[in-house]
PDB file of C-alpha atoms and ligand atoms in Angstrom:
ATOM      1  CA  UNK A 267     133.754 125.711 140.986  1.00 91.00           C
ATOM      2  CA  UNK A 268     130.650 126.807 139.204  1.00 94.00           C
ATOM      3  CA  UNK A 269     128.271 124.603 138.416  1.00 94.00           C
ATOM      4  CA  UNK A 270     125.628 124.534 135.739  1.00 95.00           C
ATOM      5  CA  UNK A 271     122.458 122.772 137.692  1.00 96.00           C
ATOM      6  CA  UNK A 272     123.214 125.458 140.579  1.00 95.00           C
ATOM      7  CA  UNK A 273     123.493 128.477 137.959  1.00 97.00           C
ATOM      8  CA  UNK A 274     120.213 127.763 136.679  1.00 97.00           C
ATOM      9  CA  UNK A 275     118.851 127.576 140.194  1.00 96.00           C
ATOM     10  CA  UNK A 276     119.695 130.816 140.489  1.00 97.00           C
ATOM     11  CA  UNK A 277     118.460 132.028 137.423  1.00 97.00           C
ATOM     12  CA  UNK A 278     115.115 130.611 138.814  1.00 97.00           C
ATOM     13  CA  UNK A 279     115.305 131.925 141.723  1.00 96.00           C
ATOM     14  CA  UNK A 280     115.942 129.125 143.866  1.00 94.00           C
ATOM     15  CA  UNK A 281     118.649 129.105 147.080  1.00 93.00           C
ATOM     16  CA  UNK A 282     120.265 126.178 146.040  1.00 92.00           C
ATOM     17  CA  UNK A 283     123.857 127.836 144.737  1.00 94.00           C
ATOM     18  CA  UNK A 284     127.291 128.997 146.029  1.00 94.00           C
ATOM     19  CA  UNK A 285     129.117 132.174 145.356  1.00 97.00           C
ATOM     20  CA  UNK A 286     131.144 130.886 142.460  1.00 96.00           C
ATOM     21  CA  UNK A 287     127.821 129.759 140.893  1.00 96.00           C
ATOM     22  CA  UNK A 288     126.107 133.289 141.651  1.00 97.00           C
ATOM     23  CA  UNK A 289     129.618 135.228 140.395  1.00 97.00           C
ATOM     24  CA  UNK A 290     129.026 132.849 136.929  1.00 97.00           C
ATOM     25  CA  UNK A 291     125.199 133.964 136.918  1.00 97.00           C
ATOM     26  CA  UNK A 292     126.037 137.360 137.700  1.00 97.00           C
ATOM     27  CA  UNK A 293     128.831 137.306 134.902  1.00 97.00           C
ATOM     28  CA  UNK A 294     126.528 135.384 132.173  1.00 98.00           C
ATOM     29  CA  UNK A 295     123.655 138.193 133.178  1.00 98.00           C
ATOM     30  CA  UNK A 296     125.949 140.978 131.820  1.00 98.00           C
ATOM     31  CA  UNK A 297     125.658 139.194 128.443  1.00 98.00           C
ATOM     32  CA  UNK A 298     122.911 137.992 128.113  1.00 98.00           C
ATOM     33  CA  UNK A 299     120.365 139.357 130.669  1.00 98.00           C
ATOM     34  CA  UNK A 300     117.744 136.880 129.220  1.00 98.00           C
ATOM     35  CA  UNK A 301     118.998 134.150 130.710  1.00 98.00           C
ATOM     36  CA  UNK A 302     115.870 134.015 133.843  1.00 98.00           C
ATOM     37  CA  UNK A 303     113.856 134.392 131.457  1.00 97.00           C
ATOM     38  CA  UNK A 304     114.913 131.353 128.961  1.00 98.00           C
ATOM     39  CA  UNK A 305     115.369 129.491 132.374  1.00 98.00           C
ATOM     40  CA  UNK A 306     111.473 129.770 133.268  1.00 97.00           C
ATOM     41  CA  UNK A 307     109.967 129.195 129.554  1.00 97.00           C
ATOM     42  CA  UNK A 308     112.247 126.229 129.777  1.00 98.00           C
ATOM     43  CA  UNK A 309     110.586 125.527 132.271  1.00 98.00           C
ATOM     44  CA  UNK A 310     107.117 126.163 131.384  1.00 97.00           C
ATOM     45  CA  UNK A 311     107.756 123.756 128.297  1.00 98.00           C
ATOM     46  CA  UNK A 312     108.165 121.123 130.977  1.00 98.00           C
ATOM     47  CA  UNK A 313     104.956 121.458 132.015  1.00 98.00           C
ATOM     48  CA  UNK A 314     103.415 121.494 129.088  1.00 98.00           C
ATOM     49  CA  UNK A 315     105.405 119.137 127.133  1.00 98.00           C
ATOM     50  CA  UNK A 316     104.358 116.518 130.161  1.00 98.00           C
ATOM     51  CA  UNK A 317     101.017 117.203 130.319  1.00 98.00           C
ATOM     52  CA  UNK A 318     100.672 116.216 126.470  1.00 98.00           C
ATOM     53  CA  UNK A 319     102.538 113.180 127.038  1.00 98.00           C
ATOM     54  CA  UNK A 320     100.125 111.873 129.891  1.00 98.00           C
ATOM     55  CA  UNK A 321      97.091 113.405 128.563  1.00 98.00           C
ATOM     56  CA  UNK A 322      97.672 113.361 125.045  1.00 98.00           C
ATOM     57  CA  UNK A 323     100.054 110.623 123.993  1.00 98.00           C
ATOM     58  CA  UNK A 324      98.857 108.188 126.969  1.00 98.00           C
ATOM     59  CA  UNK A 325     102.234 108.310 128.399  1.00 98.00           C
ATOM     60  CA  UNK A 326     103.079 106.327 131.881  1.00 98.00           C
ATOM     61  CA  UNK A 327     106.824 105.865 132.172  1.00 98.00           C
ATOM     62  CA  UNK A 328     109.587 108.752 132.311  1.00 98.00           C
ATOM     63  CA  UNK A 329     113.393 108.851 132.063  1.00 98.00           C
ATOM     64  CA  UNK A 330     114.148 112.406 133.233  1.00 98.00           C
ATOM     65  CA  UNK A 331     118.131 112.725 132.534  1.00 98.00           C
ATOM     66  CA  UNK A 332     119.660 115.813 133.615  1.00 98.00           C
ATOM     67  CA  UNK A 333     116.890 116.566 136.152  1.00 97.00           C
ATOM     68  CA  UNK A 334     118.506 119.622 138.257  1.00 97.00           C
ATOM     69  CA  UNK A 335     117.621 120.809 141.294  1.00 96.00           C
ATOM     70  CA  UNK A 336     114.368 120.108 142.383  1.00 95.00           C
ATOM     71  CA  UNK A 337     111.882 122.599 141.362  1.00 93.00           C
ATOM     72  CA  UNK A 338     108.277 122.543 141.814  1.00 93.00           C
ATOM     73  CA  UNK A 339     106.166 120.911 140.506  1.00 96.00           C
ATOM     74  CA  UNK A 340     108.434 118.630 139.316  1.00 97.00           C
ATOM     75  CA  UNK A 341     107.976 116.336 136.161  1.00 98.00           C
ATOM     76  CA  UNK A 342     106.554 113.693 138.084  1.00 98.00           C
ATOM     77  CA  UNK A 343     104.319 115.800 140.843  1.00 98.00           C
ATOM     78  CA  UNK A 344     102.739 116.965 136.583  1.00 98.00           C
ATOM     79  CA  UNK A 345     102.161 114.083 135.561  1.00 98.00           C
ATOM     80  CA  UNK A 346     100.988 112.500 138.208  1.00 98.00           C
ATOM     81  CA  UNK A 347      98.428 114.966 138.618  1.00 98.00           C
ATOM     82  CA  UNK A 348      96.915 113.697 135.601  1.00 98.00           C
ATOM     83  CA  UNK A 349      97.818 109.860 136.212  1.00 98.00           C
ATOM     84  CA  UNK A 350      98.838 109.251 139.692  1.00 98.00           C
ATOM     85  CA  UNK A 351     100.212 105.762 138.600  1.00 98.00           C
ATOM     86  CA  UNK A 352     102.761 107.926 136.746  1.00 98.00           C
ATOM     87  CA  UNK A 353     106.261 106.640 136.907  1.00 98.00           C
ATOM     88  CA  UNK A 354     109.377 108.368 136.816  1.00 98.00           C
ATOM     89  CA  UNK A 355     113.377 107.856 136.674  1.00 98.00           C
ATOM     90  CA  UNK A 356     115.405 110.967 137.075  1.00 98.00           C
ATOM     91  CA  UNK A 357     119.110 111.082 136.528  1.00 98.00           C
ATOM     92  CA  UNK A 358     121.695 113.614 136.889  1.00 98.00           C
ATOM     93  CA  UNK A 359     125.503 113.854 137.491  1.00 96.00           C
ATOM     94  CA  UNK A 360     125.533 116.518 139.721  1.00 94.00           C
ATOM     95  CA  UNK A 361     126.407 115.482 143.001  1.00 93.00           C
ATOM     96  CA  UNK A 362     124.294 118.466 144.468  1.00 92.00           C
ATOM     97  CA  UNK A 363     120.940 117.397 143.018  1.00 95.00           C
ATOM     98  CA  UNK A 364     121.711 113.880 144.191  1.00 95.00           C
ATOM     99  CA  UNK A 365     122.259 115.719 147.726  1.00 94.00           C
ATOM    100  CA  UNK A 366     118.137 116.592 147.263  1.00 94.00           C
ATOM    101  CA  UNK A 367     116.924 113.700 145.465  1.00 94.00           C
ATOM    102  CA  UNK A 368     114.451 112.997 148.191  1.00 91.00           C
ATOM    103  CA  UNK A 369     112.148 115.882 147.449  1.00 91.00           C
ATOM    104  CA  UNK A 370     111.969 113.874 144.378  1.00 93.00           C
ATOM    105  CA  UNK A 371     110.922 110.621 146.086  1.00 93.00           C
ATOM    106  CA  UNK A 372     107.980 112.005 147.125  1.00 94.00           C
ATOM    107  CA  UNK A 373     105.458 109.396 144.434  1.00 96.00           C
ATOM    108  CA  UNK A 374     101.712 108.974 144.764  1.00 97.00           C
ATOM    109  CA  UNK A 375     101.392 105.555 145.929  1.00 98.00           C
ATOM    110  CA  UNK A 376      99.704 104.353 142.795  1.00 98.00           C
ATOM    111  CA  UNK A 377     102.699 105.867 141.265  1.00 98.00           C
ATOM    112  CA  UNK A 378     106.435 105.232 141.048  1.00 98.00           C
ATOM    113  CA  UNK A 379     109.975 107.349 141.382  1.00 98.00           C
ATOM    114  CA  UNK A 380     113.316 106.411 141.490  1.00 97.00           C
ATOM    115  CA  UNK A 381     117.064 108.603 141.444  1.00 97.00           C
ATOM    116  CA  UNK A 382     120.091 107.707 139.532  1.00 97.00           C
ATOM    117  CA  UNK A 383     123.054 109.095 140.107  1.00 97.00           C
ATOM    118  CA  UNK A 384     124.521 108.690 136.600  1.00 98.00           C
ATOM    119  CA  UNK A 385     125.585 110.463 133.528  1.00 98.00           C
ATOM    120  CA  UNK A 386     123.684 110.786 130.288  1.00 98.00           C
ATOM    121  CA  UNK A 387     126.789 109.487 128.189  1.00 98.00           C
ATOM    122  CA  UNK A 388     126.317 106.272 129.800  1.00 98.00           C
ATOM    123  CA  UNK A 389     123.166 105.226 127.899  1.00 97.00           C
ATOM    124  CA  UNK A 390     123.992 100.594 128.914  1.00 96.00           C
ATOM    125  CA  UNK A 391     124.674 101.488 132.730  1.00 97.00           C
ATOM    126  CA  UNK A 392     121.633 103.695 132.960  1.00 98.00           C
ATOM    127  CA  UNK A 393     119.109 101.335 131.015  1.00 97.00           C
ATOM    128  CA  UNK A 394     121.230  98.450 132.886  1.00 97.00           C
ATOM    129  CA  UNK A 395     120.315 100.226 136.259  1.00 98.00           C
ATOM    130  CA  UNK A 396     118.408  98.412 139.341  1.00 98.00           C
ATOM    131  CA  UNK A 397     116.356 101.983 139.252  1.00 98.00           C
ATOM    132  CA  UNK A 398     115.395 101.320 135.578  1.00 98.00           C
ATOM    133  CA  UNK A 399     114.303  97.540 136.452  1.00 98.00           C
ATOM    134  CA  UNK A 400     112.585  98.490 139.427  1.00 98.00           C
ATOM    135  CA  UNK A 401     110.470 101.605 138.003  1.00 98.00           C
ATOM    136  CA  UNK A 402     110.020 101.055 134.545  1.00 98.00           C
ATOM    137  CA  UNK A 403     108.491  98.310 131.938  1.00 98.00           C
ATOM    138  CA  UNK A 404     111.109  98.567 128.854  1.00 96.00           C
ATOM    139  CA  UNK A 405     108.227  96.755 127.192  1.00 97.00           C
ATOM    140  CA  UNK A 406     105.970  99.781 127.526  1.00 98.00           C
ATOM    141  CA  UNK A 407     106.309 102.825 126.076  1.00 98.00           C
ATOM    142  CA  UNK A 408     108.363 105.532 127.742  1.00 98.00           C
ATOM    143  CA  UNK A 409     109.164 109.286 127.291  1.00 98.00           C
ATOM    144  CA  UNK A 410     112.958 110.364 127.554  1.00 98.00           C
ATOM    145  CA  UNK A 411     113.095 113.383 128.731  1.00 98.00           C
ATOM    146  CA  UNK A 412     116.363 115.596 128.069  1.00 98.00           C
ATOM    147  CA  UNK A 413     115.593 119.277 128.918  1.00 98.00           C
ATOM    148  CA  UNK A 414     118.121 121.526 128.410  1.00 98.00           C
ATOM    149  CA  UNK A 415     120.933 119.047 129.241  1.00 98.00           C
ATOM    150  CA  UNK A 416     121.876 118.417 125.510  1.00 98.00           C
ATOM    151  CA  UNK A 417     124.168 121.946 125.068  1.00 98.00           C
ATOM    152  CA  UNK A 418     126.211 120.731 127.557  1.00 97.00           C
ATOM    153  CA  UNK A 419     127.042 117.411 125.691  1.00 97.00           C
ATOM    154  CA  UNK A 420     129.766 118.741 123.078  1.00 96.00           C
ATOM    155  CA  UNK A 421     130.117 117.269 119.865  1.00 97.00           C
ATOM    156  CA  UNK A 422     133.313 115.250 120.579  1.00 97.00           C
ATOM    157  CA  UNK A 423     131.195 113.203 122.977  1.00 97.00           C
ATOM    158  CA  UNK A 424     128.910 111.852 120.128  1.00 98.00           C
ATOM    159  CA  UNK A 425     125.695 113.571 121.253  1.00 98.00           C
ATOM    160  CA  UNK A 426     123.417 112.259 118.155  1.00 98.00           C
ATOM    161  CA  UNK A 427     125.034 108.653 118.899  1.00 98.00           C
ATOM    162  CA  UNK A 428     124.150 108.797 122.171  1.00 98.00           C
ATOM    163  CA  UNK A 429     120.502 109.649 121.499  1.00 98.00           C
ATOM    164  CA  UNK A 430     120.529 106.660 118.925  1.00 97.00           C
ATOM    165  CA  UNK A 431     121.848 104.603 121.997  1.00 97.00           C
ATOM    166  CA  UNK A 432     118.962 105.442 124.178  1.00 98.00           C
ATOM    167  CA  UNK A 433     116.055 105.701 121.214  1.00 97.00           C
ATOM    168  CA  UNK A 434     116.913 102.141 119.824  1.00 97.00           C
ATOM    169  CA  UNK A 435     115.802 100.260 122.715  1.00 96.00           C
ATOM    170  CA  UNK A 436     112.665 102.171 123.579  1.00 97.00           C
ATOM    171  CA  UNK A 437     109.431 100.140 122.243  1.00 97.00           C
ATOM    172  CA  UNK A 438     107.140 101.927 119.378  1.00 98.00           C
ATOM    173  CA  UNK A 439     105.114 104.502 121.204  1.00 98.00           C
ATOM    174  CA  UNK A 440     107.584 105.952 123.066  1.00 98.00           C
ATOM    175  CA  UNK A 441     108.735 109.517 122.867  1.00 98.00           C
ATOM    176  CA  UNK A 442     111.690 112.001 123.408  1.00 98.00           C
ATOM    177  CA  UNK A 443     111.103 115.231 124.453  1.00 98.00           C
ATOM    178  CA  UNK A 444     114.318 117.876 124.313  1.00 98.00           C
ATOM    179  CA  UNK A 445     115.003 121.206 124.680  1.00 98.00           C
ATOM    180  CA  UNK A 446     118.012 122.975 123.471  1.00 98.00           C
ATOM    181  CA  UNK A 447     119.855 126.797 123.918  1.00 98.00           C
ATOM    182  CA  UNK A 448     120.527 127.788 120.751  1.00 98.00           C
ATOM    183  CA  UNK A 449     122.288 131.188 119.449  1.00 98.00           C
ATOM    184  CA  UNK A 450     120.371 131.327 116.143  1.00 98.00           C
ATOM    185  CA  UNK A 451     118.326 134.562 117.337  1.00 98.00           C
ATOM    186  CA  UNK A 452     121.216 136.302 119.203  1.00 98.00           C
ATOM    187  CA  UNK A 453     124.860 136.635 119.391  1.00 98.00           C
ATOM    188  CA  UNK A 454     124.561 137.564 123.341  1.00 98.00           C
ATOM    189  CA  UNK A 455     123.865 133.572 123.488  1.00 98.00           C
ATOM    190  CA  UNK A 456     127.343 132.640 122.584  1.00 97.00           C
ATOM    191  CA  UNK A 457     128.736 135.709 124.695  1.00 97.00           C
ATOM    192  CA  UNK A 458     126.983 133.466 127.418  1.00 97.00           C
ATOM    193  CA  UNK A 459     128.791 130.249 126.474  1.00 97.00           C
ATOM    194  CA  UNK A 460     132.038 131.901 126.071  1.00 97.00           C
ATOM    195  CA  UNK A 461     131.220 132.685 130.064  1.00 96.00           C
ATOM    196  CA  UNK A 462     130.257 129.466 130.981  1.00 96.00           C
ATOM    197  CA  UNK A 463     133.577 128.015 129.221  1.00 95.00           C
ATOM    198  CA  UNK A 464     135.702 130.438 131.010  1.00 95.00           C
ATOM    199  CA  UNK A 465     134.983 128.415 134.001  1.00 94.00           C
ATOM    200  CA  UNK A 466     135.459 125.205 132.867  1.00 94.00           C
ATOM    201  CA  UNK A 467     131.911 124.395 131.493  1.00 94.00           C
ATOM    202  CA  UNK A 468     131.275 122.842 128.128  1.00 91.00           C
ATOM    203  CA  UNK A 469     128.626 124.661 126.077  1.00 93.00           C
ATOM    204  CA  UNK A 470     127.131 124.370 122.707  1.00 96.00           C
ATOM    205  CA  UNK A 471     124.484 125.958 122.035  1.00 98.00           C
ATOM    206  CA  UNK A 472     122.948 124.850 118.483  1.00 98.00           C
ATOM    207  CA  UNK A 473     121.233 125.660 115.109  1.00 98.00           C
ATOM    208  CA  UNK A 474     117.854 124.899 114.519  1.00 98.00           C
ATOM    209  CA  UNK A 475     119.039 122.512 112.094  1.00 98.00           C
ATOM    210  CA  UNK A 476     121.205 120.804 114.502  1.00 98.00           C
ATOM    211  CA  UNK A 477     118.230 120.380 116.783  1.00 98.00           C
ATOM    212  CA  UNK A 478     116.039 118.933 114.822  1.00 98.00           C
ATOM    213  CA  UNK A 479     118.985 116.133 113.300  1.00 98.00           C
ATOM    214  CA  UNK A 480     118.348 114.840 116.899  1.00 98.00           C
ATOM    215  CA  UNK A 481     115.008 113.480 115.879  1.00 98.00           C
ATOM    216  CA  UNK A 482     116.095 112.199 112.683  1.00 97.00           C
ATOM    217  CA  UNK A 483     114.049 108.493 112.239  1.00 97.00           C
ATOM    218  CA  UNK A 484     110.858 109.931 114.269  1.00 98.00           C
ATOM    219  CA  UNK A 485     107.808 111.286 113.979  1.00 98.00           C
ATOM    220  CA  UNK A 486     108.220 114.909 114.835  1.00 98.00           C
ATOM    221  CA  UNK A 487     104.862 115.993 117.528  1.00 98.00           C
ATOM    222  CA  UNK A 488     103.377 119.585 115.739  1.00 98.00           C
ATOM    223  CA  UNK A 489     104.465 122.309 115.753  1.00 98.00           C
ATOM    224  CA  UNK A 490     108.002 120.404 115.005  1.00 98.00           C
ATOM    225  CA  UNK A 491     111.308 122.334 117.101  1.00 98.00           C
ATOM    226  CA  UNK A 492     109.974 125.539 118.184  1.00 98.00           C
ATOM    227  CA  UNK A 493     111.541 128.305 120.546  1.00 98.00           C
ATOM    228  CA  UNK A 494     109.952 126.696 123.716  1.00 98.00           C
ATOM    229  CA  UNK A 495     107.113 129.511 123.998  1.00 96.00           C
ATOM    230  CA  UNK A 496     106.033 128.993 121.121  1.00 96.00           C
ATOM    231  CA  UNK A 497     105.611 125.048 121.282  1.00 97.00           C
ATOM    232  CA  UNK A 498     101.734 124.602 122.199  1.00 97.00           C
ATOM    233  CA  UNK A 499     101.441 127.494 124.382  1.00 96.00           C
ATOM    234  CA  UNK A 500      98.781 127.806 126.921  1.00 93.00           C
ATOM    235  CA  UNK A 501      97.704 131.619 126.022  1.00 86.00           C
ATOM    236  CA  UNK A 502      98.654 133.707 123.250  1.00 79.00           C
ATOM    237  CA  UNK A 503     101.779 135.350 124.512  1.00 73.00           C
ATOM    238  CA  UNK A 504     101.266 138.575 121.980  1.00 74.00           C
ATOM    239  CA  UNK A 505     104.638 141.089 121.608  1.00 76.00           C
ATOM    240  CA  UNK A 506     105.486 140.488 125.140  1.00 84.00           C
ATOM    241  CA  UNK A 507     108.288 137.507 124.428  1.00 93.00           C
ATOM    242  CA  UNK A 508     110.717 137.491 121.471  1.00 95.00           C
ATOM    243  CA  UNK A 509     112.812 134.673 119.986  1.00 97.00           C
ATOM    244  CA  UNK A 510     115.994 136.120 121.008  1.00 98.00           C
ATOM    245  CA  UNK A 511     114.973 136.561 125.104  1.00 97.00           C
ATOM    246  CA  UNK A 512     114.319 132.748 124.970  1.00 98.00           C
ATOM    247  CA  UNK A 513     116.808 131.283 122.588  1.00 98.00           C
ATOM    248  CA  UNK A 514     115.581 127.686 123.408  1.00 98.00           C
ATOM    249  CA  UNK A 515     114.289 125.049 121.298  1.00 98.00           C
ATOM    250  CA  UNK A 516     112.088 122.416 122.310  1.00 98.00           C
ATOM    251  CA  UNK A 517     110.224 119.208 120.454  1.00 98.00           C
ATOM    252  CA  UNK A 518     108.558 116.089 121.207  1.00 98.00           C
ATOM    253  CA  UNK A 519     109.203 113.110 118.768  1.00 98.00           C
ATOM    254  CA  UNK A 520     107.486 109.419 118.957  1.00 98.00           C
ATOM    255  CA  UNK A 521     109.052 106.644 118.612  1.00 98.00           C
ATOM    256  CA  UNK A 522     108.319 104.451 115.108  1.00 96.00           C
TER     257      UNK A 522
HETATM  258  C1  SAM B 136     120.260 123.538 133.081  1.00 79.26           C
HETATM  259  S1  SAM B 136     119.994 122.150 134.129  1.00 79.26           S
HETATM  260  C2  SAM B 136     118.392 121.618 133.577  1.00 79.26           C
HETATM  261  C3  SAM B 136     117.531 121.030 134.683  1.00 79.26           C
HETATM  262  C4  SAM B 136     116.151 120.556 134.270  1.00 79.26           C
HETATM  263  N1  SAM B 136     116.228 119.481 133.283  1.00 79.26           N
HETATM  264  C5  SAM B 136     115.329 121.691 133.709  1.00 79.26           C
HETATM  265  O1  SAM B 136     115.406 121.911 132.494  1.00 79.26           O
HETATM  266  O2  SAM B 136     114.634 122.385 134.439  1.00 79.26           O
HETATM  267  C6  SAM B 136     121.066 120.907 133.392  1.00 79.26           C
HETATM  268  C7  SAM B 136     121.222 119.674 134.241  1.00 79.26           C
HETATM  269  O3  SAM B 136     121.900 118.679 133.463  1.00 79.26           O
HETATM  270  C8  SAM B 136     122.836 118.025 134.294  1.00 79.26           C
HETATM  271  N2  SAM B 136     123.879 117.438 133.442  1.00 79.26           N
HETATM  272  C9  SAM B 136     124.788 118.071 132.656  1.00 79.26           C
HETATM  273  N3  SAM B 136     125.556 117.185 132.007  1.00 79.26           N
HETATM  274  C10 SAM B 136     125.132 115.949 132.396  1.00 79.26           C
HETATM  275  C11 SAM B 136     125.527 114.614 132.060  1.00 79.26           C
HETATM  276  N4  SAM B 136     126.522 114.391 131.202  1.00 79.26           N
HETATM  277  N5  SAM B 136     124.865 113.580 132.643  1.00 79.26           N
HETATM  278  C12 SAM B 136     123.864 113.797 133.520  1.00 79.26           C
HETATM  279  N6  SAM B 136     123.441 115.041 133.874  1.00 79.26           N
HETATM  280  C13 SAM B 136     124.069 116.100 133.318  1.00 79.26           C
HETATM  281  C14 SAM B 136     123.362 119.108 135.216  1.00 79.26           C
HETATM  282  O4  SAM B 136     123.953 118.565 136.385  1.00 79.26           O
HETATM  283  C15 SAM B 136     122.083 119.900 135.484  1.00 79.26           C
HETATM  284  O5  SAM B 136     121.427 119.432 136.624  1.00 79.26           O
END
């Protein structure tokens, strides 16, 4: 079976997958030949969207759910490259990045990281969890990180209640940072999730509108939901990227 943390490996290039994950890539690339290319400005969003939370926002403490495959530099190897006494909690459900959770063990020693096997729909047994007590201050703030796990949450499973879940127990200065596919620039998006469905993986991508209801009761960071690129790029990108080849949005909200 297919699986989507191994899809997107591939999409990034990585050697992490199985045939029935390339086959899906392969498949999903026939409709949407973006789909590399969304997968590393997701990426670069990451890096960005970190750096502003360490350097900018004063950030110390990450939850990182639906971290995927390891891929360098990974959130905390960012941000502890600002502030080594960075601390980190990734979780993911995929029994494949659990199978390389050591390459993301690998902490400054002023620094902290921890892996949870666990699934973001569980918001009490992941804030309950010895990794949680062990890494993080609840008393401090902390950024949640969901990047690009939230289109796989579909709206029978309550994703703006399970937000709520997490968000009402982080303290005031806290943040959540999310990015989101979305088929608002191009129908070759939902050609994609029609794929992914196919083989037994639930996608949704969603509207603009939709993305930003999941920061309803926060203080939206500027530029508000953007297509990732264009969220505090590094260097103007000019004509060479349109909204359509990245089809993903991304924010960071704080925490009232
Ligand atoms: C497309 S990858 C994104 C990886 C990484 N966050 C990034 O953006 O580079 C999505 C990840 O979310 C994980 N995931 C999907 N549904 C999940 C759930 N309900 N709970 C925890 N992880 C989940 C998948 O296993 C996969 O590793």
């Amino acid at each position: 079976m297919p699986h989507v943390a191994r899809i997107y490996d591939y999409y990034l290039g990585g050697k992490d997958n199985f045939p029935a994950d390339r086959q899906a890539a392969e498949k999903t690339l026939e409709v949407f030949p973006d789909a590399p290319t969304a997968a590393r400005q997701n990426r670069a969003f990451v890096h960005r969207a970190t750096r502003y939370l360490v350097a900018e926002a004063g950030i110390r403490q990450f939850l990182d759910v639906g971290t995927g495959i390891p891929t360098r530099p990974n959130l905390h190897e960012i941000a502890q490259g600002i502030a080594p006494e960075s601390r980190v909690v990734y979780a993911d459900n995929d029994p494949i990045v659990l199978a390389h959770a050591r390459a993301l063990l690998t902490s400054t020693p002023e620094g902290k990281t921890a892996y949870l096997d666990a699934d973001l729909r569980e918001p009490e047994k992941i804030l309950a969890s010895v990794e949680i007590a062990e890494t993080l201050d609840l008393d401090q703030p902390i950024a949640l990180s969901l990047i690009a796990i939230l289109h796989f949450i579909p709206d029978s499973d309550d994703p703006y209640g399970i937000i709520r879940r997490y968000v009402s127990v982080l303290p005031s200065g806290s943040y959540l940072a999310l990015t989101h596919g979305t088929a608002d620039f191009t129908v070759e998006v939902s050609a994609a999730q029609e794929v992914y469905r196919s083989r037994g993986i639930s996608g949704t991508a969603r509207s603009r509108q939709e993305v930003e209801q999941f920061f309803d009761g926060l203080e939206i960071v500027t530029p508000g939901v953007a297509v990732v690129h264009r969220w505090r790029p590094d260097a103007p990108f000019g004509d060479s990227l349109n909204d359509a080849q990245v089809s993903v949005y991304g924010a960071i909200a704080r925490v009232l």
